Tab-separated table of C-alpha atoms in Angstrom:
chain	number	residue	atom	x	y	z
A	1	UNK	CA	-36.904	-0.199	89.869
A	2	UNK	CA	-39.768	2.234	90.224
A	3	UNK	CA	-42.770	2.233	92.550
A	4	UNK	CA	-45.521	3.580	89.822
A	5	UNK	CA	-47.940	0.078	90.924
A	6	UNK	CA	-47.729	1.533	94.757
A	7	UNK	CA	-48.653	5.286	94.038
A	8	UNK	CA	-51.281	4.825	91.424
A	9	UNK	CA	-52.762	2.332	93.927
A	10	UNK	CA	-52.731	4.657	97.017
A	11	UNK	CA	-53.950	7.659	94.927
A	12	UNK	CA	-56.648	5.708	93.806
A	13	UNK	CA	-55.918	5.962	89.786
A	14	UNK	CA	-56.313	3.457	87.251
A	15	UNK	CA	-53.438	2.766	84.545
A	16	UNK	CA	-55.459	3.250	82.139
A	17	UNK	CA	-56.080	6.784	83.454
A	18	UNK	CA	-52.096	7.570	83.372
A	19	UNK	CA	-51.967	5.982	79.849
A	20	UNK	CA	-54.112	8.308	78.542
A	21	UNK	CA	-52.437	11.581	80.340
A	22	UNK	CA	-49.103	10.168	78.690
A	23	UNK	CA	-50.319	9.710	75.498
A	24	UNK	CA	-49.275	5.851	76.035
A	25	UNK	CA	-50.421	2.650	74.762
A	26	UNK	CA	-52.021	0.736	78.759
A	27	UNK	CA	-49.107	-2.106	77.428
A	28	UNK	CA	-46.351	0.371	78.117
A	29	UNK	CA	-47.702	1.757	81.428
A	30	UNK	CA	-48.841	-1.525	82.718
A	31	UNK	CA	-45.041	-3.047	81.534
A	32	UNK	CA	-44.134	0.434	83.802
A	33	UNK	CA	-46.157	-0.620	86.474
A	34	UNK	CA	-44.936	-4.218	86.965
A	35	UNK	CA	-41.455	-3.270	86.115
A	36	UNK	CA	-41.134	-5.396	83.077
A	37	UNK	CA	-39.980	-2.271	81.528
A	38	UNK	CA	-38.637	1.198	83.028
A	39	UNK	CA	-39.741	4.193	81.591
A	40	UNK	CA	-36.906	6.767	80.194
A	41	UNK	CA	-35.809	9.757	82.713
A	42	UNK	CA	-38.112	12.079	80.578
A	43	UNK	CA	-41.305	9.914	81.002
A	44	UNK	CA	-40.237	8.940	84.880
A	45	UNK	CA	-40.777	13.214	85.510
A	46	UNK	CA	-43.878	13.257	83.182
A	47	UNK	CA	-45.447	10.916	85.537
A	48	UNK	CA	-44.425	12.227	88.132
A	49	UNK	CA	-45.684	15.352	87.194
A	50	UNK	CA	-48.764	14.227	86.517
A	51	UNK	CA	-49.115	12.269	89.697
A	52	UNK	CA	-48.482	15.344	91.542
A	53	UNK	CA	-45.093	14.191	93.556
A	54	UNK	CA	-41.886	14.453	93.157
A	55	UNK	CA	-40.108	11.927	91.096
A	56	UNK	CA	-37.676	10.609	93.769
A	57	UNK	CA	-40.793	9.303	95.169
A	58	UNK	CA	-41.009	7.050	91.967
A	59	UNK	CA	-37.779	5.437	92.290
A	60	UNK	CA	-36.478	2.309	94.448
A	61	UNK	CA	-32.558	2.686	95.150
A	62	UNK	CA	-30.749	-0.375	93.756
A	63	UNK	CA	-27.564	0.453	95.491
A	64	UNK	CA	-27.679	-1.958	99.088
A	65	UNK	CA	-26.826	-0.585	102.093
A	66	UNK	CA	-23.619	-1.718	103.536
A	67	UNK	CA	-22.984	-2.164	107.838
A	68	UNK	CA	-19.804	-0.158	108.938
């Protein structure tokens, strides 16, 4: 899963804004956004270029953490 909804809102930008830096249709970033769809590696460090951070900031782990 990614977090693109959470850092677009806290920077203040619009997806329509990203859309348009990627060169995307707002259906693809918005399916981004709301994780109906995840974007390929390559895109993932485009927007995080873009957004200015680094891309492990974009990404949710899926892997639970176990007690020992």
């Amino acid at each position: 899963m990614n977090r693109i909804k959470e850092v677009l809102e806290q920077k203040g930008i619009k997806q329509t804004w990203l859309a348009v830096k990627l060169g995307k249709s707002y259906n693809m970033v918005n399916a981004y956004a709301q994780n109906r769809q995840q974007p390929r590696l390559e895109t993932l460090m485009e927007i995080a270029y873009i957004l200015d951070i680094d891309v492990k900031e974009l990404l949710v782990s899926n892997k639970r953490e176990q007690n020992n």
